[in-house]
Coordinates of C-alpha atoms in Angstrom, one line a residue:
Chain A
M198 CA -13.4 27.0 84.2
A199 CA -11.2 29.4 82.5
A200 CA -8.8 26.6 81.6
T201 CA -11.6 24.7 79.9
T202 CA -12.7 27.7 77.8
T203 CA -9.1 28.2 76.6
A204 CA -8.9 24.5 75.8
G205 CA -12.2 24.7 74.0
T206 CA -11.1 27.6 71.8
A207 CA -7.8 25.9 71.1
V208 CA -9.7 22.8 69.8
A209 CA -12.0 25.0 67.7
D210 CA -9.0 26.9 66.3
R211 CA -7.4 23.7 65.4
R212 CA -10.6 22.5 63.7
V213 CA -10.8 25.6 61.6
G214 CA -7.2 25.2 60.7
R215 CA -7.8 21.7 59.7
A216 CA -10.8 22.6 57.6
R217 CA -8.9 25.3 55.8
L218 CA -6.0 22.9 55.2
S219 CA -8.3 20.1 54.0
D220 CA -9.9 22.5 51.5
R221 CA -6.4 23.1 50.1
A222 CA -5.6 19.4 50.5
R223 CA -8.8 18.5 48.6
G224 CA -7.7 20.7 45.7
E225 CA -4.4 19.0 45.7
Q226 CA -6.0 15.6 45.7
R227 CA -8.1 16.6 42.7
L228 CA -5.2 18.0 40.8
G229 CA -3.1 15.0 41.7
W230 CA -5.6 12.6 40.3
M231 CA -6.3 14.7 37.2
L232 CA -2.6 14.6 36.4
V233 CA -2.2 10.9 37.1
A234 CA -5.5 9.7 35.6
P235 CA -4.5 9.6 31.9
A236 CA -1.4 7.5 32.5
V237 CA -3.3 5.2 34.8
A238 CA -6.1 4.8 32.3
V239 CA -3.7 3.9 29.5
M240 CA -1.8 1.4 31.7
L241 CA -5.0 -0.4 32.8
L242 CA -6.6 -0.4 29.4
V243 CA -4.0 -2.7 28.0
T244 CA -3.5 -4.8 31.2
A245 CA -6.4 -5.0 33.6
Y246 CA -9.2 -5.3 31.0
P247 CA -7.4 -7.9 28.7
L248 CA -6.3 -9.9 31.8
G249 CA -10.0 -9.9 33.0
R250 CA -11.0 -11.0 29.6
A251 CA -8.4 -13.7 29.5
V252 CA -9.7 -15.1 32.8
W253 CA -13.3 -15.0 31.3
L254 CA -12.3 -16.5 27.9
S255 CA -10.3 -19.3 29.7
L256 CA -13.6 -20.7 30.9
Y257 CA -14.8 -21.3 27.4
S258 CA -14.0 -23.6 24.6
Y259 CA -13.5 -21.0 21.9
R260 CA -11.6 -20.9 18.6
L261 CA -11.5 -17.7 16.7
T262 CA -12.1 -19.6 13.5
D263 CA -15.3 -21.1 14.9
P264 CA -17.1 -18.3 16.9
E265 CA -20.4 -20.1 16.8
G266 CA -19.0 -23.2 18.5
R267 CA -18.1 -21.2 21.7
E268 CA -19.3 -23.0 24.8
F269 CA -18.8 -22.7 28.5
V270 CA -16.6 -25.4 29.9
G271 CA -15.7 -24.1 33.4
L272 CA -12.2 -25.1 34.4
R273 CA -11.8 -27.8 31.8
N274 CA -9.1 -25.8 29.9
Y275 CA -7.0 -25.6 33.0
G276 CA -7.4 -29.4 33.5
V277 CA -6.3 -29.9 29.9
V278 CA -3.2 -27.8 30.3
L279 CA -2.1 -29.0 33.7
T280 CA -2.4 -32.7 32.7
D281 CA -0.5 -32.2 29.5
G282 CA 3.1 -33.3 29.4
L283 CA 3.9 -30.4 27.0
W284 CA 3.0 -27.8 29.5
W285 CA 5.3 -29.2 32.2
Q286 CA 8.0 -29.6 29.6
T287 CA 7.8 -25.9 28.6
V288 CA 7.7 -25.0 32.3
F289 CA 10.9 -27.0 32.9
T290 CA 12.6 -25.5 29.8
T291 CA 11.6 -22.0 31.0
V292 CA 12.8 -22.6 34.6
V293 CA 16.2 -24.0 33.3
I294 CA 16.7 -21.0 31.0
T295 CA 15.7 -18.6 33.8
V296 CA 17.9 -20.1 36.6
V297 CA 21.0 -20.7 34.4
T298 CA 20.7 -17.2 32.7
V299 CA 20.3 -15.3 35.9
A300 CA 23.0 -17.2 37.7
I301 CA 25.6 -16.6 35.0
E302 CA 24.5 -13.0 34.7
L303 CA 24.9 -12.4 38.4
V304 CA 28.5 -13.5 38.3
I305 CA 29.5 -11.7 35.1
G306 CA 27.4 -8.7 36.0
F307 CA 29.2 -8.4 39.3
A308 CA 32.6 -8.6 37.6
F309 CA 31.5 -5.9 35.1
A310 CA 30.2 -3.7 37.9
M311 CA 33.5 -4.0 39.8
V312 CA 35.4 -3.1 36.7
M313 CA 33.2 -0.1 35.9
H314 CA 33.4 1.0 39.6
R315 CA 37.2 0.9 39.8
I316 CA 38.4 1.6 36.3
V317 CA 40.2 4.9 35.8
V318 CA 41.4 4.8 32.2
G319 CA 38.6 4.4 29.6
R320 CA 35.7 4.7 32.0
G321 CA 33.5 6.5 29.5
L322 CA 34.3 4.1 26.7
V323 CA 33.4 1.0 28.9
R324 CA 30.2 2.5 30.1
T325 CA 29.2 3.5 26.6
S326 CA 30.0 0.1 25.1
I327 CA 28.1 -1.8 27.8
L328 CA 24.9 0.0 26.7
I329 CA 25.1 -1.4 23.2
P330 CA 23.8 -4.9 24.1
Y331 CA 21.2 -3.2 26.4
G332 CA 19.9 -1.0 23.5
I333 CA 20.2 -3.5 20.6
I334 CA 17.0 -5.1 19.4
T335 CA 16.6 -8.6 20.9
V336 CA 15.7 -10.0 17.5
V337 CA 18.9 -8.6 16.0
A338 CA 21.0 -10.0 18.9
A339 CA 19.3 -13.4 18.4
Y340 CA 20.1 -13.4 14.6
A341 CA 23.7 -12.4 15.3
W342 CA 24.2 -15.3 17.7
Q343 CA 22.2 -17.7 15.5
Y344 CA 24.4 -16.9 12.5
A345 CA 27.5 -17.2 14.5
F346 CA 26.7 -20.8 15.6
A347 CA 25.0 -21.8 12.3
L348 CA 26.4 -24.8 10.5
D349 CA 26.7 -23.0 7.1
S350 CA 27.5 -19.4 7.9
G351 CA 28.9 -19.5 11.4
F352 CA 32.5 -19.0 12.6
V353 CA 32.1 -20.7 16.0
N354 CA 32.4 -24.2 14.7
E355 CA 35.4 -23.1 12.6
W356 CA 37.2 -21.3 15.5
F357 CA 36.8 -24.2 17.9
G358 CA 37.4 -26.9 15.4
L359 CA 33.9 -28.4 15.8
D360 CA 31.4 -29.6 13.3
R361 CA 28.3 -29.3 15.5
S362 CA 24.8 -28.7 14.4
W363 CA 23.9 -26.5 17.4
F364 CA 20.2 -26.1 16.7
A365 CA 19.5 -29.8 16.1
G366 CA 19.6 -30.8 19.7
R367 CA 17.7 -29.6 22.7
W368 CA 20.5 -28.8 25.1
S369 CA 22.9 -27.4 22.5
A370 CA 20.1 -25.1 21.2
L371 CA 19.3 -24.0 24.7
F372 CA 23.0 -23.3 25.3
V373 CA 23.1 -20.9 22.3
I374 CA 19.7 -19.3 23.4
I375 CA 21.1 -18.8 26.9
M376 CA 24.4 -17.3 25.5
A377 CA 22.4 -14.8 23.5
E378 CA 20.2 -13.9 26.5
V379 CA 23.2 -13.5 28.8
W380 CA 25.0 -11.3 26.3
K381 CA 22.0 -9.0 25.8
T382 CA 20.9 -8.6 29.4
T383 CA 24.0 -8.7 31.6
P384 CA 24.6 -5.0 31.0
F385 CA 21.3 -4.2 32.7
I386 CA 22.1 -6.2 35.8
S387 CA 25.7 -4.9 35.9
L388 CA 24.4 -1.3 35.9
L389 CA 22.0 -2.0 38.8
L390 CA 24.9 -3.6 40.7
L391 CA 27.2 -0.7 39.9
A392 CA 24.6 1.6 41.5
G393 CA 24.6 -0.7 44.5
L394 CA 28.5 -0.7 44.7
A395 CA 28.5 3.1 44.7
Q396 CA 26.6 2.8 48.0
V397 CA 29.1 0.7 49.9
P398 CA 31.0 3.1 52.2
E399 CA 34.6 3.4 51.1
D400 CA 35.8 3.8 54.7
L401 CA 34.4 0.3 55.6
Q402 CA 36.5 -1.1 52.8
E403 CA 39.6 0.8 54.1
A404 CA 39.0 -0.4 57.7
A405 CA 38.7 -4.0 56.6
K406 CA 41.9 -3.6 54.6
V407 CA 43.7 -2.1 57.6
D408 CA 42.5 -5.1 59.7
G409 CA 44.2 -7.4 57.2
A410 CA 41.2 -8.7 55.3
T411 CA 41.9 -10.4 52.0
N412 CA 40.2 -9.1 48.8
W413 CA 37.8 -12.1 48.9
Q414 CA 37.0 -11.4 52.5
R415 CA 36.3 -7.8 51.8
F416 CA 34.1 -8.8 49.0
T417 CA 32.0 -11.3 50.9
R418 CA 32.0 -9.6 54.3
V419 CA 31.8 -5.9 53.4
T420 CA 30.7 -5.4 49.8
V421 CA 28.0 -8.0 49.4
P422 CA 26.2 -7.4 52.7
N423 CA 26.1 -3.7 52.1
M424 CA 24.5 -4.0 48.7
K425 CA 22.2 -6.8 49.4
A426 CA 19.1 -4.8 48.6
A427 CA 20.4 -3.8 45.2
I428 CA 21.3 -7.4 44.4
M429 CA 17.9 -8.6 45.3
V430 CA 16.2 -6.0 43.2
A431 CA 18.4 -6.7 40.2
L432 CA 17.7 -10.5 40.6
L433 CA 14.0 -9.9 40.8
F434 CA 13.9 -7.8 37.7
R435 CA 16.0 -10.2 35.7
T436 CA 14.3 -13.4 36.9
L437 CA 10.9 -12.0 35.9
D438 CA 12.3 -10.9 32.6
A439 CA 14.1 -14.2 31.9
Y440 CA 11.0 -16.2 32.7
R441 CA 9.1 -14.3 30.0
I442 CA 11.7 -15.2 27.3
F443 CA 10.1 -15.2 23.8
D444 CA 11.9 -13.3 21.1
T445 CA 15.2 -15.2 21.1
I446 CA 13.5 -18.6 21.0
F447 CA 11.2 -17.5 18.2
I448 CA 14.1 -16.4 16.0
M449 CA 16.6 -19.2 16.9
T450 CA 14.6 -22.4 16.9
G451 CA 10.9 -21.5 16.5
G452 CA 10.3 -23.7 19.5
A453 CA 11.7 -26.8 17.8
E454 CA 13.8 -29.4 19.6
K455 CA 11.8 -28.9 22.8
T456 CA 13.0 -25.4 23.3
E457 CA 9.6 -23.9 23.7
S458 CA 9.1 -21.5 26.6
V459 CA 5.9 -20.8 28.5
S460 CA 5.5 -17.5 26.6
F461 CA 6.1 -19.2 23.3
L462 CA 3.5 -21.9 24.0
T463 CA 1.0 -19.3 25.0
Y464 CA 1.7 -17.3 21.8
R465 CA 1.4 -20.4 19.6
Q466 CA -2.0 -21.4 21.1
T467 CA -3.6 -17.9 21.0
I468 CA -2.2 -16.3 17.9
T469 CA -1.0 -19.2 15.6
R470 CA -3.7 -21.7 16.5
T471 CA -6.3 -19.0 17.4
A472 CA -7.5 -21.3 20.2
L473 CA -8.4 -18.4 22.4
G474 CA -10.1 -20.5 25.2
L475 CA -7.1 -22.8 25.8
G476 CA -4.7 -20.0 25.0
S477 CA -6.3 -17.8 27.6
A478 CA -6.0 -20.5 30.2
L479 CA -2.2 -20.6 29.4
S480 CA -2.1 -16.8 29.6
V481 CA -3.7 -16.9 33.1
L482 CA -1.2 -19.6 34.2
L483 CA 1.7 -17.6 32.7
F484 CA 0.5 -14.5 34.6
L485 CA 0.1 -16.5 37.9
S486 CA 3.6 -18.0 37.6
V487 CA 5.0 -14.5 37.3
V488 CA 3.0 -13.4 40.3
L489 CA 4.4 -16.4 42.2
I490 CA 8.0 -15.5 41.3
A491 CA 7.4 -11.9 42.4
F492 CA 5.8 -13.2 45.6
I493 CA 8.7 -15.5 46.4
Y494 CA 11.1 -12.6 46.0
L495 CA 9.1 -10.0 47.9
K496 CA 8.0 -12.2 50.9
G497 CA 10.4 -15.1 50.8
F498 CA 13.6 -13.1 50.2
R499 CA 12.2 -9.9 51.6
T500 CA 13.3 -7.9 48.6
D501 CA 12.8 -4.2 49.4
L502 CA 11.1 -2.6 46.4
S503 CA 10.7 0.8 48.0
R504 CA 14.3 1.4 46.8
V505 CA 13.2 0.9 43.2
R506 CA 10.4 3.4 43.6
G507 CA 12.9 5.9 44.8
E508 CA 10.8 6.7 48.0
Chain B
M110 CA 54.0 1.1 41.7
R111 CA 51.2 -1.1 43.1
S112 CA 48.5 1.4 42.2
R113 CA 49.8 1.6 38.7
R114 CA 49.6 -2.1 38.4
T115 CA 46.0 -2.2 39.6
T116 CA 45.1 0.7 37.2
V117 CA 46.4 -1.4 34.3
L118 CA 44.5 -4.5 35.6
W119 CA 41.2 -2.6 35.8
A120 CA 41.9 -1.2 32.3
L121 CA 42.4 -4.7 31.0
G122 CA 39.1 -5.6 32.6
G123 CA 37.5 -2.7 30.8
L124 CA 39.0 -4.0 27.5
A125 CA 37.4 -7.4 28.2
I126 CA 34.0 -5.7 28.6
V127 CA 34.4 -3.7 25.4
A128 CA 35.4 -7.0 23.5
Y129 CA 32.3 -8.7 25.0
T130 CA 29.9 -6.0 23.9
I131 CA 31.4 -5.3 20.5
L132 CA 32.2 -8.8 19.2
P133 CA 28.6 -9.9 18.2
V134 CA 28.0 -6.5 16.8
L135 CA 31.1 -6.6 14.7
W136 CA 30.1 -10.1 13.5
I137 CA 26.7 -9.0 12.2
V138 CA 28.3 -5.9 10.6
S139 CA 30.9 -8.1 8.9
L140 CA 28.3 -10.6 7.8
S141 CA 26.2 -7.8 6.2
F142 CA 29.1 -6.9 3.9
K143 CA 29.6 -10.5 2.7
E144 CA 28.4 -11.4 -0.7
G145 CA 27.6 -14.6 -2.6
D146 CA 29.6 -17.6 -1.4
D147 CA 31.4 -15.5 1.1
I148 CA 28.4 -15.8 3.4
N149 CA 29.1 -19.4 4.0
N150 CA 32.9 -19.1 4.2
R151 CA 32.7 -19.6 8.0
K152 CA 35.2 -16.8 8.5
F153 CA 34.6 -13.8 10.7
F154 CA 35.5 -11.3 8.0
P155 CA 34.4 -11.1 4.4
S156 CA 37.1 -11.7 1.8
E157 CA 35.6 -8.8 -0.2
W158 CA 33.5 -6.0 1.3
S159 CA 30.3 -5.5 -0.7
L160 CA 27.4 -3.1 -0.3
D161 CA 25.1 -5.4 -2.3
N162 CA 23.1 -6.5 0.8
Y163 CA 22.3 -2.9 1.7
R164 CA 21.0 -2.3 -1.9
T165 CA 18.9 -5.4 -1.7
V166 CA 17.4 -4.4 1.6
F167 CA 16.6 -0.8 0.6
D168 CA 15.0 -2.2 -2.6
T169 CA 12.7 -4.5 -0.6
S170 CA 9.4 -2.7 0.2
L171 CA 8.9 -5.2 3.1
F172 CA 11.9 -3.6 4.8
T173 CA 11.4 0.0 3.9
S174 CA 7.8 0.0 5.0
A175 CA 8.7 -1.7 8.2
L176 CA 11.4 0.9 8.8
R177 CA 8.9 3.7 8.3
N178 CA 6.4 1.9 10.6
S179 CA 9.1 1.4 13.3
V180 CA 10.3 5.0 13.2
G181 CA 6.8 6.5 13.2
I182 CA 5.3 4.2 15.8
S183 CA 8.3 4.4 18.1
L184 CA 8.5 8.2 18.0
I185 CA 4.8 8.8 18.5
A186 CA 4.6 6.3 21.3
T187 CA 7.7 7.9 22.9
V188 CA 6.2 11.4 22.8
A189 CA 2.8 10.4 24.0
S190 CA 4.1 8.2 26.8
V191 CA 6.6 10.8 28.0
V192 CA 3.9 13.5 28.1
L193 CA 1.5 11.4 30.2
A194 CA 4.4 10.2 32.4
T195 CA 5.6 13.8 33.0
L196 CA 2.1 14.9 34.2
A197 CA 1.9 11.8 36.5
A198 CA 5.4 12.1 37.8
Y199 CA 5.0 15.8 38.6
A200 CA 1.9 14.9 40.6
I201 CA 3.7 12.1 42.4
A202 CA 6.8 14.2 43.1
R203 CA 5.1 17.4 44.2
L204 CA 1.6 16.8 45.3
E205 CA 0.1 15.0 48.3
F206 CA -2.9 12.9 47.2
K207 CA -4.5 9.6 48.3
G208 CA -3.6 6.7 46.1
K209 CA -0.2 7.9 45.2
R210 CA 1.4 4.7 46.5
W211 CA -1.3 2.7 44.7
V212 CA -0.3 4.4 41.4
L213 CA 3.4 3.6 41.9
S214 CA 2.6 0.0 42.9
T215 CA 0.3 -0.5 39.9
A216 CA 3.0 0.9 37.6
L217 CA 5.6 -1.5 39.1
A218 CA 3.2 -4.5 38.7
I219 CA 2.6 -3.6 35.1
A220 CA 6.3 -3.4 34.4
M221 CA 6.5 -7.0 35.5
F222 CA 3.6 -8.2 33.4
P223 CA 4.2 -11.0 31.0
T224 CA 3.2 -9.3 27.7
V225 CA 2.5 -12.5 25.9
A226 CA -0.4 -13.3 28.3
L227 CA -2.2 -10.2 26.9
V228 CA -1.8 -10.6 23.2
G229 CA -4.6 -13.2 22.9
P230 CA -7.3 -10.9 24.4
L231 CA -5.8 -7.8 22.8
F232 CA -5.8 -9.5 19.4
D233 CA -9.5 -10.1 19.8
M234 CA -10.2 -6.6 21.3
W235 CA -8.2 -4.8 18.6
R236 CA -10.1 -6.6 15.8
S237 CA -13.5 -5.6 17.2
L238 CA -12.3 -2.0 17.7
G239 CA -10.9 -1.9 14.2
I240 CA -7.4 -1.0 15.2
Y241 CA -5.8 -4.4 14.5
D242 CA -2.9 -3.9 12.1
T243 CA -2.7 -0.2 12.5
W244 CA -0.2 2.2 14.0
L245 CA -2.5 3.1 16.8
G246 CA -2.9 -0.6 17.7
L247 CA 0.8 -0.7 18.5
I248 CA 1.2 2.8 20.0
I249 CA -1.3 2.0 22.7
P250 CA 0.4 -1.1 24.1
Y251 CA 3.8 0.5 23.8
M252 CA 2.5 3.4 25.9
S253 CA 1.1 1.2 28.6
F254 CA 4.3 -0.8 29.0
T255 CA 6.6 2.1 28.9
L256 CA 4.6 4.4 31.2
P257 CA 5.8 2.6 34.4
L258 CA 9.5 3.0 33.5
A259 CA 8.9 6.6 32.4
I260 CA 6.9 7.5 35.6
W261 CA 9.6 6.1 38.0
T262 CA 12.5 7.7 36.1
L263 CA 10.8 11.0 36.0
S264 CA 9.4 11.1 39.5
A265 CA 12.8 10.1 40.9
F266 CA 14.2 12.9 38.8
F267 CA 11.6 15.5 39.7
R268 CA 12.1 14.9 43.5
E269 CA 15.6 16.2 43.1
I270 CA 14.6 19.5 41.4
P271 CA 14.8 22.5 43.7
W272 CA 11.3 23.8 43.0
E273 CA 11.7 26.8 45.3
M274 CA 13.8 28.3 42.6
E275 CA 10.6 28.9 40.7
Q276 CA 9.3 31.1 43.4
A277 CA 12.7 32.8 43.8
A278 CA 12.6 33.7 40.2
Q279 CA 9.1 35.2 40.6
V280 CA 10.2 37.2 43.6
D281 CA 13.0 38.6 41.4
G282 CA 10.3 39.8 39.0
A283 CA 9.9 37.0 36.5
T284 CA 6.4 36.2 35.3
P285 CA 5.1 32.6 36.1
W286 CA 5.6 31.6 32.5
Q287 CA 9.2 33.0 32.5
A288 CA 9.9 31.3 35.8
F289 CA 8.6 28.0 34.4
R290 CA 10.4 28.3 31.0
K291 CA 13.7 29.7 32.2
V292 CA 14.1 27.8 35.5
I293 CA 12.0 24.7 35.6
V294 CA 12.2 23.5 32.0
P295 CA 16.1 23.5 31.9
L296 CA 16.1 21.6 35.2
A297 CA 13.6 19.0 34.1
A298 CA 14.8 18.6 30.5
P299 CA 17.6 16.0 31.3
G300 CA 15.1 13.8 33.1
V301 CA 12.6 14.0 30.3
A302 CA 15.4 13.2 27.8
T303 CA 16.4 10.2 29.8
A304 CA 12.9 8.8 30.0
S305 CA 12.4 9.4 26.3
I306 CA 15.4 7.3 25.4
L307 CA 14.4 4.4 27.6
V308 CA 10.9 4.5 26.2
F309 CA 12.2 4.7 22.6
F310 CA 14.4 1.7 23.2
F311 CA 11.5 -0.3 24.5
A312 CA 9.2 0.6 21.5
W313 CA 12.1 0.1 19.0
N314 CA 12.9 -3.3 20.5
D315 CA 9.3 -4.7 20.8
F316 CA 8.7 -8.0 19.0
V317 CA 5.7 -9.7 20.8
F318 CA 3.1 -7.0 20.0
G319 CA 4.7 -6.4 16.6
I320 CA 4.1 -10.0 15.4
S321 CA 0.7 -10.5 17.2
L322 CA -1.1 -7.3 16.4
T323 CA -0.1 -6.7 12.8
A324 CA -0.8 -8.8 9.7
T325 CA 0.6 -6.7 6.8
D326 CA 3.2 -4.1 6.0
R327 CA 0.7 -1.4 7.0
A328 CA 1.9 -1.5 10.6
R329 CA 4.4 -4.2 10.9
P330 CA 7.6 -2.9 12.6
V331 CA 11.2 -3.9 11.8
P332 CA 11.8 -6.7 14.4
A333 CA 8.6 -8.5 13.3
A334 CA 9.4 -7.9 9.6
L335 CA 12.9 -9.4 10.1
A336 CA 11.4 -12.6 11.4
F337 CA 9.4 -12.9 8.1
F338 CA 12.2 -11.7 5.8
T339 CA 13.0 -13.9 2.9
G340 CA 15.7 -11.9 1.0
E341 CA 16.0 -11.2 -2.6
S342 CA 14.3 -14.3 -3.8
F343 CA 12.6 -17.2 -2.0
F344 CA 15.4 -19.6 -3.1
E345 CA 18.1 -17.6 -1.6
Q346 CA 19.2 -17.6 2.0
P347 CA 18.2 -14.4 3.6
T348 CA 21.2 -14.4 6.0
A349 CA 23.1 -11.5 4.5
A350 CA 20.0 -9.4 3.8
I351 CA 18.8 -9.8 7.4
S352 CA 22.2 -8.9 8.6
A353 CA 22.2 -5.7 6.6
A354 CA 18.7 -4.8 7.9
A355 CA 19.8 -5.6 11.4
V356 CA 22.8 -3.3 11.1
I357 CA 20.6 -0.5 9.8
V358 CA 18.2 -0.7 12.7
T359 CA 21.1 -0.9 15.2
I360 CA 22.5 2.5 14.0
P361 CA 20.0 4.6 15.8
V362 CA 20.6 2.7 19.0
I363 CA 24.4 3.2 18.8
V364 CA 24.0 6.9 18.0
L365 CA 21.7 7.4 21.0
V366 CA 24.0 5.4 23.3
L367 CA 27.0 7.5 22.1
I368 CA 25.3 10.8 22.7
F369 CA 23.4 10.0 25.9
Q370 CA 25.6 7.5 27.7
R371 CA 25.5 9.4 31.0
R372 CA 21.8 10.0 30.9
I373 CA 20.9 6.4 30.1
V374 CA 23.1 5.0 32.9
A375 CA 21.7 7.6 35.3
G376 CA 18.1 6.7 34.2
L377 CA 18.6 2.9 34.6
T378 CA 20.1 3.3 38.1
S379 CA 18.0 6.2 39.3
G380 CA 15.7 4.0 41.3
A381 CA 18.3 1.8 42.7
V382 CA 20.8 4.5 43.8
K383 CA 18.4 5.9 46.3
G384 CA 19.0 4.4 49.7

């Protein structure tokens, strides 16, 4: 009997305690949301609402120049896009650019990260200079590379004894586009990899060395497995970024010679042709393909994003 | 002996990196000093260094107005974005509230958003709201797309701040304001500076919104203006003038990189470093 009473009071006490805490917690909830709300509102204003509107517009045949002629067509715009060879051609171009760019960047980025990790003399200079491509305007970088390869003003043909019109063919134009992209974005991937390298325990490296592992063995058996998460995060970010390629293509070829990317095609339909209905269908498909890539990384490759959020 | 050799090898690697980063920049700088027929001499360096292109560019209202727009829009967007992100990051780092993870995930999702997918609807919305081709029309999307980056950078940073020092200062007799200003502000300032630079780089670099949401020199920023630049006359190739303009807008980037190298590297890797 006595035991039950004590137990009862204990429960009551705890309840009071929880109520008091939840009052405080509720205040904290409210303050938390008040502080977060403005940022969330601005972020959603320019993404969630326009995306919803794009979904809605994609169901209409709608040209900005002819607002009266707007009519509901259901999924017909999607049918038009998905049965058009041009769409699949741009998807192919974009995938080629993405895969080649990211693959090259991973290799060069790793080499750069290793150098930045081990270098003693001139460490600050190297880390400063690697930020230049990262910070430079993409349009400026695109012009620099375009002029370097141009038939009239460029030095590349001269240096290598060529007389090639780089932007007159699809693959040579894509080659220059990829070079410019690689130059501009490798620093980003190499800095993420550098952060990953710093996490590989030095004593593991030493132990492997004592056991007689070669440099290559140490790299593949010790370094890479210990920074797998950092590699995957870097790849995810760069893949999504590369897939959205737009600026470089706009400057270098304007989409000529079948170098159009998905982003470029979407821009051309919505802004240049003001075909908002068809363009919105493209926007939605572009968005879905980005979601698909993210999904493949997160579920397929089990990329751990909690590291990115710093939790 | 062996360690000296590896030191030299790594230093050579470093030299290769510097060459890689600097060569295209040197090229556009050298091109911007070429004049007349020199532009098409297909050599890396000009035979005579001339400032003519810079004169042309600064005499072109298309460029000067774009420069004004870029500076104004980027700075305002940076300040606004960093202020909002600081509030949000403080809440995320220090308070317990429901939906915190949702906010972080939303921010992450937005950072991965394909911006081009939004310009169609935004173009339409901005026209009906009357902010198409205005500074505000660019400041808002710049804020939305830089907030995620700023929020992560700052919340990762704020988690590391020893907040109990604020109370310690108050126990020692400081007023709450003094404790905040003398203790918390100096601790938070480096994080805020880092976030500001990353945000500024994004706004300064933007091209997609710049060409889609502007029509005239009222709001058109430099990257977009460069794409429409025609040089001194329509009959002349704009190569050299564009190069000069490109060099001018690269100067702020280089200055920021030189001053804040450590901060930028720390900011870019802040998320990934945490295990």
